[in-house]
Short mmCIF file of C-alpha atoms and ligand atoms in Angstrom, two decimals:
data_model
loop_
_atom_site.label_atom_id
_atom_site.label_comp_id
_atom_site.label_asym_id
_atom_site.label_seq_id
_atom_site.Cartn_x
_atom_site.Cartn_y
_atom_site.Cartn_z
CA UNK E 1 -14.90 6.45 25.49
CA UNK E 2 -18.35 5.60 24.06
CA UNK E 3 -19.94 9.19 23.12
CA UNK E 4 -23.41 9.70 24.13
CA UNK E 5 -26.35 10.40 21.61
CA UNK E 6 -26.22 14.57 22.30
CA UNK E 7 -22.38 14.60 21.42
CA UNK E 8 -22.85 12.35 18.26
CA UNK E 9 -25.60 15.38 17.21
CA UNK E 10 -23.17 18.09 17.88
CA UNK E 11 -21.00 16.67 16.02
CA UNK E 12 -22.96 15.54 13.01
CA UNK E 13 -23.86 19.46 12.61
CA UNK E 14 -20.55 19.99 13.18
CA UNK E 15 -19.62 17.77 9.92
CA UNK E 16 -22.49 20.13 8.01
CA UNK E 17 -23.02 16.02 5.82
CA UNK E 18 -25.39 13.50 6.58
CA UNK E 19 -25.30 10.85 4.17
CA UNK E 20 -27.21 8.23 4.09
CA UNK E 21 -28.72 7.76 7.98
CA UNK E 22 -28.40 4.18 8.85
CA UNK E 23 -25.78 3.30 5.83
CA UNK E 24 -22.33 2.54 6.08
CA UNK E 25 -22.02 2.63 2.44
CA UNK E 26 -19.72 5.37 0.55
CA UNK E 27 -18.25 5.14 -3.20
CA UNK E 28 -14.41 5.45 -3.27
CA UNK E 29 -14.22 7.80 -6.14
CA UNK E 30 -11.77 10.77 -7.12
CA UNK E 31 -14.02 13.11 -4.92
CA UNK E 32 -14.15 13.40 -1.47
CA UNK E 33 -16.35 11.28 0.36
CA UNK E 34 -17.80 10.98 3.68
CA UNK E 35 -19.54 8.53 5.04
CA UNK E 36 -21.75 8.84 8.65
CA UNK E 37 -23.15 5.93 9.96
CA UNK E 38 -25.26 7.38 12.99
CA UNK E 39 -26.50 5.93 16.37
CA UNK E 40 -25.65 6.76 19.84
CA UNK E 41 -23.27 5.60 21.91
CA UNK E 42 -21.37 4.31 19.29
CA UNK E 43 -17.31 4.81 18.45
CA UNK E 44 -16.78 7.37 16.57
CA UNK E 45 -13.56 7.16 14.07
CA UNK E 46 -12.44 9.49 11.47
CA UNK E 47 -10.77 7.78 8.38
CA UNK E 48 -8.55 9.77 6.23
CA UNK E 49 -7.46 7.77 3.69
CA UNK E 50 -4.97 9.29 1.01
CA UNK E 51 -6.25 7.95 -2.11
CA UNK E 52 -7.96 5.83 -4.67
CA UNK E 53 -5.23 5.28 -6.97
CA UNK E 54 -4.76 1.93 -7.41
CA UNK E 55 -6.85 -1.21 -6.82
CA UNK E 56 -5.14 -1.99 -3.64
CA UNK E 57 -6.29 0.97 -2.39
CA UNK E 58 -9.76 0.31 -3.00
CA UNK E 59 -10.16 -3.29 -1.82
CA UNK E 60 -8.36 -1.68 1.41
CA UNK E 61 -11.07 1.64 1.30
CA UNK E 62 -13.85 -1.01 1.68
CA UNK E 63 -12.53 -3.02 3.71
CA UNK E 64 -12.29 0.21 6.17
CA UNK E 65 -15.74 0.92 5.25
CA UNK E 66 -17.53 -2.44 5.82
CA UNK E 67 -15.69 -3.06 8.87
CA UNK E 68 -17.09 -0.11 11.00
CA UNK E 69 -20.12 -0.20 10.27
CA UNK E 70 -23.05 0.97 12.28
CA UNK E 71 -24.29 -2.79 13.76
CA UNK E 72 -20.87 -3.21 15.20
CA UNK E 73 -21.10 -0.17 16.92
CA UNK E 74 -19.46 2.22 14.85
CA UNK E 75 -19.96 5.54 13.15
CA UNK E 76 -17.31 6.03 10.82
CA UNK E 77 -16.29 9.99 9.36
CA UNK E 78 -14.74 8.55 5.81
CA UNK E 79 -12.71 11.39 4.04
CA UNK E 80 -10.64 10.94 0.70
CA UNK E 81 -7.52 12.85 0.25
CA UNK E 82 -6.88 12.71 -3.51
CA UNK E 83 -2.84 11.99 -2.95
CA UNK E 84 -2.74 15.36 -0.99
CA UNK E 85 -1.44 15.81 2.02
CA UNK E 86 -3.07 18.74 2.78
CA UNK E 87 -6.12 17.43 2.41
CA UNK E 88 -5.60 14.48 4.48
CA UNK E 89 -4.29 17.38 7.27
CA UNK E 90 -7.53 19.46 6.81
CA UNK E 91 -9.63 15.97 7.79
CA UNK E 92 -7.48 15.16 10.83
CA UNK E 93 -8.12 18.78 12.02
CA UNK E 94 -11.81 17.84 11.30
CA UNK E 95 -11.91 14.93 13.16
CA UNK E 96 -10.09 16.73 16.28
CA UNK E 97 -13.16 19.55 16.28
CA UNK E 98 -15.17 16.83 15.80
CA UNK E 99 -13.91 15.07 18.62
CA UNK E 100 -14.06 11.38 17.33
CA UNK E 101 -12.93 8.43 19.91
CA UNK E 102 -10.18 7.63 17.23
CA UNK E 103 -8.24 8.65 13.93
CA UNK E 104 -7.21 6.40 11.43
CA UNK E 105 -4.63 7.81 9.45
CA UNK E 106 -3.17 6.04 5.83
CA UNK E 107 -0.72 8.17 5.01
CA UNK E 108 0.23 9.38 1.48
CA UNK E 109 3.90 9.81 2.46
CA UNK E 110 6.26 9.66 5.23
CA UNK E 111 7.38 13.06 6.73
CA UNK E 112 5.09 16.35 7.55
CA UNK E 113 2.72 14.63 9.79
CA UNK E 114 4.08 16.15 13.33
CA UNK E 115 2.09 19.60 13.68
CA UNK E 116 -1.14 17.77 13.01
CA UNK E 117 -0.31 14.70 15.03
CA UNK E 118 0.43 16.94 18.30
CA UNK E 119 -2.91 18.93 17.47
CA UNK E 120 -4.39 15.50 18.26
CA UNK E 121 -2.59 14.19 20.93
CA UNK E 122 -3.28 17.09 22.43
CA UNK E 123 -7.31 16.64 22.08
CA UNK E 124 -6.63 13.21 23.16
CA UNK E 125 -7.47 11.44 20.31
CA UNK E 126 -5.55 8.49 19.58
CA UNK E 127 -4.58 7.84 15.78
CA UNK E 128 -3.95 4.44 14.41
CA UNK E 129 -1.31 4.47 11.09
CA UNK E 130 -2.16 1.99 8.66
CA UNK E 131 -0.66 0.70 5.28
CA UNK E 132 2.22 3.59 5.05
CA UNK E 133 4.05 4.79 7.82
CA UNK E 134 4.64 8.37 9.21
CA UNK E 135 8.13 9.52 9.74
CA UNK E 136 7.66 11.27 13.27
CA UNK E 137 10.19 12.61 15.20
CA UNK E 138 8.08 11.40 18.53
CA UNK E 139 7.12 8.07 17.76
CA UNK E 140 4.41 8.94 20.89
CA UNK E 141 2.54 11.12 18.59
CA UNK E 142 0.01 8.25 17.01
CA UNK E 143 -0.86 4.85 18.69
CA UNK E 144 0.37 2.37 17.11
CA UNK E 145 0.69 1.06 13.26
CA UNK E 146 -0.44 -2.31 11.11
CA UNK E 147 0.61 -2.90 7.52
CA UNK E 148 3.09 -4.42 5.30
CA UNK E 149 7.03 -4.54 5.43
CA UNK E 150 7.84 -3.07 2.04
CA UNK E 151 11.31 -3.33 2.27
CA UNK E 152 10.64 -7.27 2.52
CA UNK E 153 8.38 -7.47 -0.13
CA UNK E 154 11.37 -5.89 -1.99
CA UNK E 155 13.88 -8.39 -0.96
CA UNK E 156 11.51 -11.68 -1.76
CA UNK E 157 11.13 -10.28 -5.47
CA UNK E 158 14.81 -9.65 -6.25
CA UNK E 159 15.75 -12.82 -4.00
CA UNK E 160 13.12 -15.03 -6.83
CA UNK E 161 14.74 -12.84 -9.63
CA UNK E 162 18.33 -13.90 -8.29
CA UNK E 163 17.05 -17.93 -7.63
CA UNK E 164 15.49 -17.60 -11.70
CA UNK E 165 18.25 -16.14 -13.36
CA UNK E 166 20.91 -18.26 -11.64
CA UNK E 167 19.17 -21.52 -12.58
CA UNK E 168 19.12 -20.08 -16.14
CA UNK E 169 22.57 -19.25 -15.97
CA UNK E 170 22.29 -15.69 -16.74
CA UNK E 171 25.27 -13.48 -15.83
CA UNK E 172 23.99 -10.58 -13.09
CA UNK E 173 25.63 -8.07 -15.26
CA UNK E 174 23.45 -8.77 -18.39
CA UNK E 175 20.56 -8.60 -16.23
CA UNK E 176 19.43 -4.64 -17.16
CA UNK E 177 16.51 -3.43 -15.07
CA UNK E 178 14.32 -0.53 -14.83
CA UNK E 179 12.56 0.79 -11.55
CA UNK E 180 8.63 2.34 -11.91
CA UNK E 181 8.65 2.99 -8.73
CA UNK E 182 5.63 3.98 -6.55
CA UNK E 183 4.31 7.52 -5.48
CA UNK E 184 8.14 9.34 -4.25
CA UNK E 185 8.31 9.61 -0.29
CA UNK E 186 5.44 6.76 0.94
CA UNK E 187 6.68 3.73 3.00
CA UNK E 188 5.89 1.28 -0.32
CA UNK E 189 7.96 3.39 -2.64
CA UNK E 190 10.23 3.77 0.03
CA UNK E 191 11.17 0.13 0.92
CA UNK E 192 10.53 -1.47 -2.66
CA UNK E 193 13.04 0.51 -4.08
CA UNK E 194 15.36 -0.03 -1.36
CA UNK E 195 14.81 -3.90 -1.97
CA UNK E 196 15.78 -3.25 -5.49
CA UNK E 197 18.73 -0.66 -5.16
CA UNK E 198 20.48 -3.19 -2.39
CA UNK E 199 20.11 -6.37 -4.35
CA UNK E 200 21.12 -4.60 -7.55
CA UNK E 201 24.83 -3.18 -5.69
CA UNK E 202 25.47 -6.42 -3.87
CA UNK E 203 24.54 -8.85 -6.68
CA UNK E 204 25.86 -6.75 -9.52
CA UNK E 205 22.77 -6.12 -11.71
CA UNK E 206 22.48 -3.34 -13.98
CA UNK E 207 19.94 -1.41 -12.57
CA UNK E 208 19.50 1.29 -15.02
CA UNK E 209 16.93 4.02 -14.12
CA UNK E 210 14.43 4.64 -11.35
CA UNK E 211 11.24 6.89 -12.05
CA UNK E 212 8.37 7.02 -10.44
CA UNK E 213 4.39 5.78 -12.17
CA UNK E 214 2.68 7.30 -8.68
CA UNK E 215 0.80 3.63 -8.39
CA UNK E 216 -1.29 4.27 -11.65
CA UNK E 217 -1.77 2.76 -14.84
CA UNK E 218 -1.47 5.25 -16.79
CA UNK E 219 1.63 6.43 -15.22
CA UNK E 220 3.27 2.93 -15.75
CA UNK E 221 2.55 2.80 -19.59
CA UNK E 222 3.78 6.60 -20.01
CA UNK E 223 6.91 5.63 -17.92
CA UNK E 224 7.44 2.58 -19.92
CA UNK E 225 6.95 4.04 -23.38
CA UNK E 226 9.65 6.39 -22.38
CA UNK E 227 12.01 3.89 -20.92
CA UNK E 228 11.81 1.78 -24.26
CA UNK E 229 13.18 5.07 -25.97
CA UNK E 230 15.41 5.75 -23.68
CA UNK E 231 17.44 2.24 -23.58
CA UNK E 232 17.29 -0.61 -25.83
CA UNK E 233 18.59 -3.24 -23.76
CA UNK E 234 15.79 -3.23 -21.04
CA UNK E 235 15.34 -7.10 -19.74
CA UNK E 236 13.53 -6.87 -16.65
CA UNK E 237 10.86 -4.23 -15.44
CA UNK E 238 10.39 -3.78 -11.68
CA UNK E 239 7.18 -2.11 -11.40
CA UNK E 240 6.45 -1.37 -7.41
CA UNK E 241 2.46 -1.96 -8.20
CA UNK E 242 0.58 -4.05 -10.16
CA UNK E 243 -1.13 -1.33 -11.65
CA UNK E 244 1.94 -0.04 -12.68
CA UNK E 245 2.38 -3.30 -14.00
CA UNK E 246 -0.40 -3.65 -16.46
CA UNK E 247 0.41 -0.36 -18.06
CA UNK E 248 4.30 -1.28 -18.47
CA UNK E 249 3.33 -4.46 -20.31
CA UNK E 250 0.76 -2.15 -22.22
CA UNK E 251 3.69 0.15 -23.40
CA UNK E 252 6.46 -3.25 -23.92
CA UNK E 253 3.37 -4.96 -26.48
CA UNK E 254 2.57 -1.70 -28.56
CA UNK E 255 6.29 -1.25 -28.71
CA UNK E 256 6.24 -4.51 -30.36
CA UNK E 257 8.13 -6.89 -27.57
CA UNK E 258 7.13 -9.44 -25.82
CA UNK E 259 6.74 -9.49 -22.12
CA UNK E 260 7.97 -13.10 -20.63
CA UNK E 261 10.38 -14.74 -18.10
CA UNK E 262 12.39 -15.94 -21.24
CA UNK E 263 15.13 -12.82 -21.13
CA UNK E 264 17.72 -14.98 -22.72
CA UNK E 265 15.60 -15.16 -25.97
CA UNK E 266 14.24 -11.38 -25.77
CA UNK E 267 11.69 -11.44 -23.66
CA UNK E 268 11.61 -8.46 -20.87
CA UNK E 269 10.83 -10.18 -17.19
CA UNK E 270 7.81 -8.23 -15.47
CA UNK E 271 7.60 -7.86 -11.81
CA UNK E 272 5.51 -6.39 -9.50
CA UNK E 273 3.60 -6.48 -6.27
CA UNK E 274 0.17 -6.19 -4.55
CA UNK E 275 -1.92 -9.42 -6.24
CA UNK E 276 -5.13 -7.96 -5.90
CA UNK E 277 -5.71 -6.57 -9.71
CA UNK E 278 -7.87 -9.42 -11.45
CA UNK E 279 -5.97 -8.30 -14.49
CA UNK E 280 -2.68 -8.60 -12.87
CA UNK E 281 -3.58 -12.21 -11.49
CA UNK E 282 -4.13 -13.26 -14.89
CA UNK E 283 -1.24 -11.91 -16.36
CA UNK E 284 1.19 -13.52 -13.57
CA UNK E 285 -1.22 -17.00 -14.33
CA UNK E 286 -0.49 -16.43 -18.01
CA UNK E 287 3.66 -15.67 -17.36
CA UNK E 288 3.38 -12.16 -18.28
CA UNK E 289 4.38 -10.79 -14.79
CA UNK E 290 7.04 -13.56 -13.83
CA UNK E 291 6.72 -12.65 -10.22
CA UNK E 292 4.32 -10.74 -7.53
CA UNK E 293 5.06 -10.07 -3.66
CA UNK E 294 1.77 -9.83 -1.87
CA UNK E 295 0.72 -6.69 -0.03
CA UNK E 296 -2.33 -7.27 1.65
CA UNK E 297 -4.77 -4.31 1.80
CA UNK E 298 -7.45 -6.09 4.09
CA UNK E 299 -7.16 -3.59 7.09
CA UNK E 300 -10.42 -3.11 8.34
CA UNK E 301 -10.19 -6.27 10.49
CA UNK E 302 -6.77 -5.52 12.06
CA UNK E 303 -7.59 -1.69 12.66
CA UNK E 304 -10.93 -2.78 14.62
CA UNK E 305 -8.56 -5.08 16.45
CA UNK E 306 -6.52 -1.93 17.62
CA UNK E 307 -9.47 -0.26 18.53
CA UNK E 308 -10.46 -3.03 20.43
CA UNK E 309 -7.46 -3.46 22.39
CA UNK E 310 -7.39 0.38 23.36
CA UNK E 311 -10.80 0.41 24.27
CA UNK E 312 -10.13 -2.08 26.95
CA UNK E 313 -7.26 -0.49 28.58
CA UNK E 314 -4.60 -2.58 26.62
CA UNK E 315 -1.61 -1.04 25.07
CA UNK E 316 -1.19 -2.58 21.85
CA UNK E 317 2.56 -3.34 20.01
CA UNK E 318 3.75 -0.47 18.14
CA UNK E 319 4.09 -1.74 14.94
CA UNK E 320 1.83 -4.90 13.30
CA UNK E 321 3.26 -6.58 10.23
CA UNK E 322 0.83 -8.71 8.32
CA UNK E 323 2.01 -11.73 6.86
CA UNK E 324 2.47 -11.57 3.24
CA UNK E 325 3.18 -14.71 0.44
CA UNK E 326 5.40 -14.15 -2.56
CA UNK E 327 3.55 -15.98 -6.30
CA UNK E 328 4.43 -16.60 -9.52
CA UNK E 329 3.27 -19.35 -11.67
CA UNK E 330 6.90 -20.17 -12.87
CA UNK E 331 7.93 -23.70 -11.44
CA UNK E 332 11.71 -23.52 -11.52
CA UNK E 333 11.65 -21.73 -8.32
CA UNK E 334 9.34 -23.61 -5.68
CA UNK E 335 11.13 -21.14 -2.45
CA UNK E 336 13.05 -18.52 -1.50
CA UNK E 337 14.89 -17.29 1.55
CA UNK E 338 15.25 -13.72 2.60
CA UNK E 339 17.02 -13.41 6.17
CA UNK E 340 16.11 -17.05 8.02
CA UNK E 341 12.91 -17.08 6.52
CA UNK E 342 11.94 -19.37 3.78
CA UNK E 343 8.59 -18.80 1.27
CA UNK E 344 7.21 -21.12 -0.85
CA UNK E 345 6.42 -19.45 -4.16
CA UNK E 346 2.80 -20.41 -4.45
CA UNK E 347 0.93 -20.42 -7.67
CA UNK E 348 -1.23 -17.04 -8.34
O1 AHR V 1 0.88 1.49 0.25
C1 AHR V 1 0.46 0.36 -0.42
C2 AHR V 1 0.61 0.58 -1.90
O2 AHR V 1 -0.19 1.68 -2.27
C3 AHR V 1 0.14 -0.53 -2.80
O3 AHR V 1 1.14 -1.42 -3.15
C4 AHR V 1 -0.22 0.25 -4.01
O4 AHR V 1 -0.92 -0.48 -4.97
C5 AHR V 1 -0.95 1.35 -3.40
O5 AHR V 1 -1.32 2.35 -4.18
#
C-alpha cells in the first residue's frame, strides 16, 4: 500500500503545508501542528491526536512523532486537536482526501466517532485507536486498538489504599475521599472513576464528591481549593492524573495542610496515576503522592507494530493492553492483588 512519489505530491498540495522537507520534527504546542516528512514510496499516516494537556500526552505526542519518521519509511500528517472533537473529525476527513495508507486516531472521548469512522472505511483507510477508546456501535469501523486498561489502573490504586489503611487500622468509613477526575467521557476518566466508585460501595469508603480537573494543573488546584471549602473532613484525594495531582497538593499546602500518607494524624493521602511528570516522581519519592498506577504513553513503538502487521497481510488482535506497574515509595505495602494478578509495588 506503499504510495508512489506522484501521489505523495498530490497530496502534499493537497495539505496546502510543507514544513520542514526532510524533518520529522513538530512542537506539541496549544496550536495545531503538522508535521510532513516527505519521500516517495513511503507510508503515509495521518495522526490526530486530541491534545497536549498533560505531560503524558506529550511524552506520548513524541513518541508518535519520532517513531515515523522519514528513515523508517514514513511520512507522517501530525494534527493537534486542542480537546475538540471536532477538530480531531475535520483531520480524519483530511487524511481520507488525502488518502493516507493509515489513520491513527487518540481519541478525546468515547462516543461520536461513527459518521467519520464509516467515511474512512469507506475510502479504505484503516484507523488504528490508541490510548482512549472509541465507543462504536460497529466495532469493524477502525482496526484495531493499543493502550492502557484504566479501569485496572483504578482497581490497583484503591486495592494499595485498602492494603495501607487496613494495616493502619483505619475504619473504611472514616476514610473520606474526593474524586478530580479526568476530562468527562474519555476511556481514562471513564475507568479510573469506575475503579474508585466500585471500591468505594463494596468496601464502604466515604467517597464524597466527584468533579472533573480535565487532566490539567490548573484545573486540579482550582478543583481542590474548592473541595477544601466545600468539606472539612477531606483525607484522601484521588486525582485521575498526575498533573491533576501537583495542583491538588498546590491548593491542600496554601490551604495550610499537609499532604502525607499519615491520615490518622491529619495528613490528606494523595493519589494519582500516569508517573511520567518529573515533578510528580518526586513528590511520590518524597511521600507526598502516597501512591501512582502507571499509564504508559510510549505508543509510537506499538502503533508501528500495528502497521507492520497490516502491511503484511496479518490481522492483528483487536485490542492491545500494555503492561503497566503500580509505585509508591511507602514500604508497608510491598504487593497487591487485583483479580489473580499480583504487583509488586515498586519504588518510584
Ligand atoms: O488517556 C490517558 C490520560 O490522558 C493520561 O492519564 C492523562 O495524563 C492524559 O491526559
Amino acid at each position: 500500500m506503499k504510495k508512489c512519489l506522484l501521489k505523495l505530491a498530490e497530496m502534499l498540495l493537497l495539505a496546502g503545508l510543507i514544513v520542514g522537507c526532510g524533518s520529522n520534527a513538530a512542537s506539541d504546542g496549544a496550536s495545531n501542528e503538522e508535521s510532513i516528512s516527505k519521500a516517495d514510496s513511503y507510508i503515509t499516516v495521518g495522526f490526530s491526536q486530541l491534545g497536549a494537556e498533560s505531560d503524558w500526552r506529550s511524552a506520548n505526542t513524541e513518541s508518535m512523532l519520532s517513531t515515523f519518521t522519514e528513515d523508517k519509511g514514513y511520512t507522517l500528517l501530525y494534527k493537534n486537536g486542542q480537546q475538540k472533537q471536532a477538530n480531531q473529525i475535520t483531520a480524519i476527513r483530511m487524511f481520507i482526501q488525502q488518502d493516507v495508507d493509515y489513520i491513527v486516531l487518540a481519541p478525546a472521548m468515547e462516543d461520536g466517532w461513527d459518521s467519520v469512522l464509516s467515511e474512512a472505511r469507506d475510502a479504505k483507510i484503516p484507523v488504528i485507536v490508541v490510548d482512549r477508546r472509541v465507543n462504536a456501535a460497529d466495532k469493524n469501523l477502525y482496526s484495531c486498538w493499543v493502550g492502557s486498561d484504566f479501569e485496572l489502573e483504578g482497581k490497583k490504586v484503591t486495592s494499595w489504599i485498602k492494603a495501607y489503611t487496613e494495616q493502619k487500622g483505619i475504619e473504611p468509613g472514616d476514610l473520606h475521599i474526593v474524586n478530580i477526575q479526568g476530562s468527562i467521557g474519555s476511556t481514562a476518566q471513564i475507568g479510573r472513576t469506575r475503579g474508585l466508585a466500585n471500591a468505594a460501595r463494596e468496601y464502604g469508603w466515604d467517597l464524597m464528591a466527584e468533579v472533573s480537573g480535565d487532566f490539567t494543573e490548573t484545573k486540579g488546584r482550582e478543583v481542590m481549593e474548592a473541595l477544601l471549602k466545600r468539606f472539612n473532613n477531606i483525607n484522601v484525594v484521588y486525582c485521575e492524573n498526575d498533573n491533576e495531582a501537583i495542583g491538588a497538593i498546590d491548593a491542600i499546602e496554601g490551604a495550610g495542610k499537609k499532604v502525607g500518607s499519615d491520615i490518622l494524624n491529619g495528613e490528606i493521602m494523595v493519589v494519582s496515576f500516569d508517573a511520567v511528570n518529573e515533578q510528580a516522581l518526586a513528590y511520590a519519592r518524597e511521600g507526598k503522592i502516597s501512591c501512582i498506577a502507571e499509564c504508559n504513553p510510549l505508543h509510537g513503538p506499538r502503533v508501528e507494530a500495528l502497521i507492520q502487521a497490516l502491511e503484511n497481510g496479518n490481522t492483528p488482535d483487536k485490542f492491545n493492553y500494555v503492561d503497566e506497574k503500580i509505585f509508591s515509595s511507602i514500604s508497608d505495602v510491598k504487593s497487591i492483588t487485583v483479580g489473580d494478578t499480583k504487583y509488586s509495588v515498586d519504588m518510584p
